[in-house]
Amino acid sequence: MDIEEVLEYLPHRYPALLVDRITELVVGERIAGQKNVTINEPYFQGHFPGHPIMPGVMIVESMAQLAGILGFKTRGKKPSDGMVYYLAGVDDLRFKRPVRPGDRLDMEAEMLSTKRHFGRFSCVARVDGELTCRAILLCAEQEVKI
């Protein structure tokens, strides 16, 4: 999926959109995607001047957005149907290496289970093949009225 199709499956827009491309998708099973990290990201102005690193919460959000796309594809829905995925929980979160401007964040999410409106995903993020973050994410599907 290129960025145009990513935009169909995520309600996020700049500066909150944190997935640039989907490189693999097996509906109901797994997804892989990328975030190109550039110095133009707004958070680098203050995190940290002279030593910019991507905030951990943004890495987790990137993985959650990737998991959300898998959830949407698996259920055959889109944000345009009035649905959204919220990050509902994080378990076993570990950070292993900082992410810096110029890095490409390669992410993967595997669907562990679904129950009613919840999906549980095992997620990892890597830079140059080196683990940077891993977590189990719980995402909740909700109907929104705009």
mmCIF file of C-alpha atoms in Angstrom:
data_model
loop_
_atom_site.group_PDB
_atom_site.id
_atom_site.type_symbol
_atom_site.label_atom_id
_atom_site.label_comp_id
_atom_site.label_asym_id
_atom_site.label_seq_id
_atom_site.Cartn_x
_atom_site.Cartn_y
_atom_site.Cartn_z
ATOM 1 C CA MET A 1 0.000 0.000 0.000
ATOM 2 C CA ASP A 2 1.358 3.417 -0.890
ATOM 3 C CA ILE A 3 0.572 6.603 1.015
ATOM 4 C CA GLU A 4 -2.697 7.240 -0.842
ATOM 5 C CA GLU A 5 -4.114 3.887 0.267
ATOM 6 C CA VAL A 6 -2.684 4.318 3.785
ATOM 7 C CA LEU A 7 -4.704 7.558 3.996
ATOM 8 C CA GLU A 8 -7.869 5.574 3.171
ATOM 9 C CA TYR A 9 -7.316 3.333 6.216
ATOM 10 C CA LEU A 10 -6.090 5.867 8.776
ATOM 11 C CA PRO A 11 -8.034 8.924 9.920
ATOM 12 C CA HIS A 12 -4.752 10.612 10.946
ATOM 13 C CA ARG A 13 -3.224 13.491 8.998
ATOM 14 C CA TYR A 14 -0.077 15.588 9.403
ATOM 15 C CA PRO A 15 1.456 15.931 11.929
ATOM 16 C CA ALA A 16 -0.182 12.871 13.522
ATOM 17 C CA LEU A 17 0.150 10.447 10.574
ATOM 18 C CA LEU A 18 3.003 8.065 11.424
ATOM 19 C CA VAL A 19 2.825 5.359 8.725
ATOM 20 C CA ASP A 20 4.204 6.091 5.249
ATOM 21 C CA ARG A 21 3.970 2.731 3.493
ATOM 22 C CA ILE A 22 2.689 -0.812 3.951
ATOM 23 C CA THR A 23 5.170 -3.406 2.682
ATOM 24 C CA GLU A 24 3.301 -6.601 3.606
ATOM 25 C CA LEU A 25 -0.272 -7.434 4.535
ATOM 26 C CA VAL A 26 -1.914 -10.755 5.304
ATOM 27 C CA VAL A 27 -5.474 -9.914 6.331
ATOM 28 C CA GLY A 28 -6.326 -11.295 9.753
ATOM 29 C CA GLU A 29 -2.716 -12.232 10.468
ATOM 30 C CA ARG A 30 0.054 -9.671 10.066
ATOM 31 C CA ILE A 31 1.183 -6.390 8.554
ATOM 32 C CA ALA A 32 4.517 -4.676 7.956
ATOM 33 C CA GLY A 33 5.097 -1.020 7.221
ATOM 34 C CA GLN A 34 7.476 1.911 7.371
ATOM 35 C CA LYS A 35 7.783 5.377 8.831
ATOM 36 C CA ASN A 36 10.486 7.599 7.352
ATOM 37 C CA VAL A 37 11.793 9.696 10.227
ATOM 38 C CA THR A 38 12.930 13.164 9.121
ATOM 39 C CA ILE A 39 14.315 16.167 10.963
ATOM 40 C CA ASN A 40 11.143 18.010 9.860
ATOM 41 C CA GLU A 41 9.039 16.150 12.453
ATOM 42 C CA PRO A 42 7.616 18.793 14.828
ATOM 43 C CA TYR A 43 8.675 16.958 18.001
ATOM 44 C CA PHE A 44 12.388 17.201 17.129
ATOM 45 C CA GLN A 45 12.371 20.930 17.970
ATOM 46 C CA GLY A 46 12.200 20.071 21.643
ATOM 47 C CA HIS A 47 13.142 16.379 21.927
ATOM 48 C CA PHE A 48 16.058 17.074 22.365
ATOM 49 C CA PRO A 49 17.803 20.188 20.959
ATOM 50 C CA GLY A 50 21.246 19.141 19.785
ATOM 51 C CA HIS A 51 20.441 15.438 20.292
ATOM 52 C CA PRO A 52 17.149 14.716 18.454
ATOM 53 C CA ILE A 53 15.478 11.377 19.140
ATOM 54 C CA MET A 54 11.960 10.234 18.306
ATOM 55 C CA PRO A 55 9.856 10.193 21.488
ATOM 56 C CA GLY A 56 8.992 6.677 22.615
ATOM 57 C CA VAL A 57 5.310 7.522 22.694
ATOM 58 C CA MET A 58 5.500 8.380 18.976
ATOM 59 C CA ILE A 59 7.112 5.007 18.224
ATOM 60 C CA VAL A 60 4.280 3.271 20.092
ATOM 61 C CA GLU A 61 1.724 5.403 18.226
ATOM 62 C CA SER A 62 3.352 4.427 14.910
ATOM 63 C CA MET A 63 2.969 0.750 15.772
ATOM 64 C CA ALA A 64 -0.634 1.347 16.917
ATOM 65 C CA GLN A 65 -1.491 3.021 13.608
ATOM 66 C CA LEU A 66 -0.008 0.054 11.748
ATOM 67 C CA ALA A 67 -2.088 -2.334 13.897
ATOM 68 C CA GLY A 68 -5.153 -0.173 13.202
ATOM 69 C CA ILE A 69 -4.724 -0.639 9.460
ATOM 70 C CA LEU A 70 -4.593 -4.413 9.987
ATOM 71 C CA GLY A 71 -7.745 -4.173 12.109
ATOM 72 C CA PHE A 72 -9.584 -2.149 9.468
ATOM 73 C CA LYS A 73 -8.521 -4.482 6.657
ATOM 74 C CA THR A 74 -9.437 -7.566 8.681
ATOM 75 C CA ARG A 75 -12.932 -6.271 9.460
ATOM 76 C CA GLY A 76 -13.452 -4.871 5.962
ATOM 77 C CA LYS A 77 -14.012 -1.332 7.229
ATOM 78 C CA LYS A 78 -12.504 2.129 6.755
ATOM 79 C CA PRO A 79 -12.584 5.394 8.697
ATOM 80 C CA SER A 80 -14.949 6.684 5.998
ATOM 81 C CA ASP A 81 -17.468 4.136 7.350
ATOM 82 C CA GLY A 82 -17.513 6.100 10.608
ATOM 83 C CA MET A 83 -15.085 3.810 12.433
ATOM 84 C CA VAL A 84 -11.848 4.515 14.274
ATOM 85 C CA TYR A 85 -9.348 2.431 16.249
ATOM 86 C CA TYR A 86 -8.205 3.743 19.614
ATOM 87 C CA LEU A 87 -5.120 2.589 21.448
ATOM 88 C CA ALA A 88 -6.661 0.976 24.527
ATOM 89 C CA GLY A 89 -3.690 -0.665 26.254
ATOM 90 C CA VAL A 90 0.015 -1.396 26.153
ATOM 91 C CA ASP A 91 1.691 -4.438 27.725
ATOM 92 C CA ASP A 92 5.291 -5.629 27.847
ATOM 93 C CA LEU A 93 6.653 -2.396 26.344
ATOM 94 C CA ARG A 94 10.427 -2.259 25.886
ATOM 95 C CA PHE A 95 12.664 0.266 24.148
ATOM 96 C CA LYS A 96 16.026 -1.018 22.959
ATOM 97 C CA ARG A 97 17.562 1.762 20.841
ATOM 98 C CA PRO A 98 16.849 5.404 20.013
ATOM 99 C CA VAL A 99 15.327 6.437 16.681
ATOM 100 C CA ARG A 100 16.951 9.470 15.069
ATOM 101 C CA PRO A 101 16.254 11.743 12.098
ATOM 102 C CA GLY A 102 17.192 9.950 8.885
ATOM 103 C CA ASP A 103 16.196 6.514 10.205
ATOM 104 C CA ARG A 104 13.532 4.373 8.593
ATOM 105 C CA LEU A 105 11.346 2.764 11.216
ATOM 106 C CA ASP A 106 10.385 -0.705 9.964
ATOM 107 C CA MET A 107 7.375 -1.975 11.897
ATOM 108 C CA GLU A 108 5.460 -5.227 12.117
ATOM 109 C CA ALA A 109 2.207 -6.129 13.837
ATOM 110 C CA GLU A 110 0.798 -9.609 14.279
ATOM 111 C CA MET A 111 -2.830 -10.088 15.240
ATOM 112 C CA LEU A 112 -2.925 -12.230 18.377
ATOM 113 C CA SER A 113 -6.665 -12.202 19.020
ATOM 114 C CA THR A 114 -9.932 -10.394 18.427
ATOM 115 C CA LYS A 115 -12.861 -10.266 20.773
ATOM 116 C CA ARG A 116 -15.922 -8.158 19.990
ATOM 117 C CA HIS A 117 -14.505 -4.690 19.238
ATOM 118 C CA PHE A 118 -10.979 -5.308 20.550
ATOM 119 C CA GLY A 119 -7.857 -6.482 18.784
ATOM 120 C CA ARG A 120 -4.644 -7.566 20.480
ATOM 121 C CA PHE A 121 -1.414 -7.200 18.498
ATOM 122 C CA SER A 122 2.227 -8.161 18.982
ATOM 123 C CA CYS A 123 4.256 -5.271 17.560
ATOM 124 C CA VAL A 124 7.921 -4.611 16.895
ATOM 125 C CA ALA A 125 9.849 -1.704 15.402
ATOM 126 C CA ARG A 126 13.358 -1.903 13.971
ATOM 127 C CA VAL A 127 15.927 0.409 12.409
ATOM 128 C CA ASP A 128 18.443 -1.207 10.045
ATOM 129 C CA GLY A 129 17.320 -4.614 11.322
ATOM 130 C CA GLU A 130 18.068 -3.691 14.940
ATOM 131 C CA LEU A 131 15.193 -3.913 17.434
ATOM 132 C CA THR A 132 14.170 -0.504 18.731
ATOM 133 C CA CYS A 133 10.828 -1.254 20.404
ATOM 134 C CA ARG A 134 8.437 -4.107 21.123
ATOM 135 C CA ALA A 135 5.031 -4.203 22.778
ATOM 136 C CA ILE A 136 1.675 -5.934 22.957
ATOM 137 C CA LEU A 137 -0.984 -3.401 21.960
ATOM 138 C CA LEU A 138 -4.720 -3.515 22.582
ATOM 139 C CA CYS A 139 -6.802 -1.512 20.107
ATOM 140 C CA ALA A 140 -10.512 -0.787 20.366
ATOM 141 C CA GLU A 141 -12.784 -0.261 17.385
ATOM 142 C CA GLN A 142 -15.318 2.523 17.943
ATOM 143 C CA GLU A 143 -17.996 4.154 15.855
ATOM 144 C CA VAL A 144 -17.579 7.920 15.611
ATOM 145 C CA LYS A 145 -20.120 10.519 14.648
ATOM 146 C CA ILE A 146 -18.574 13.406 12.762
#
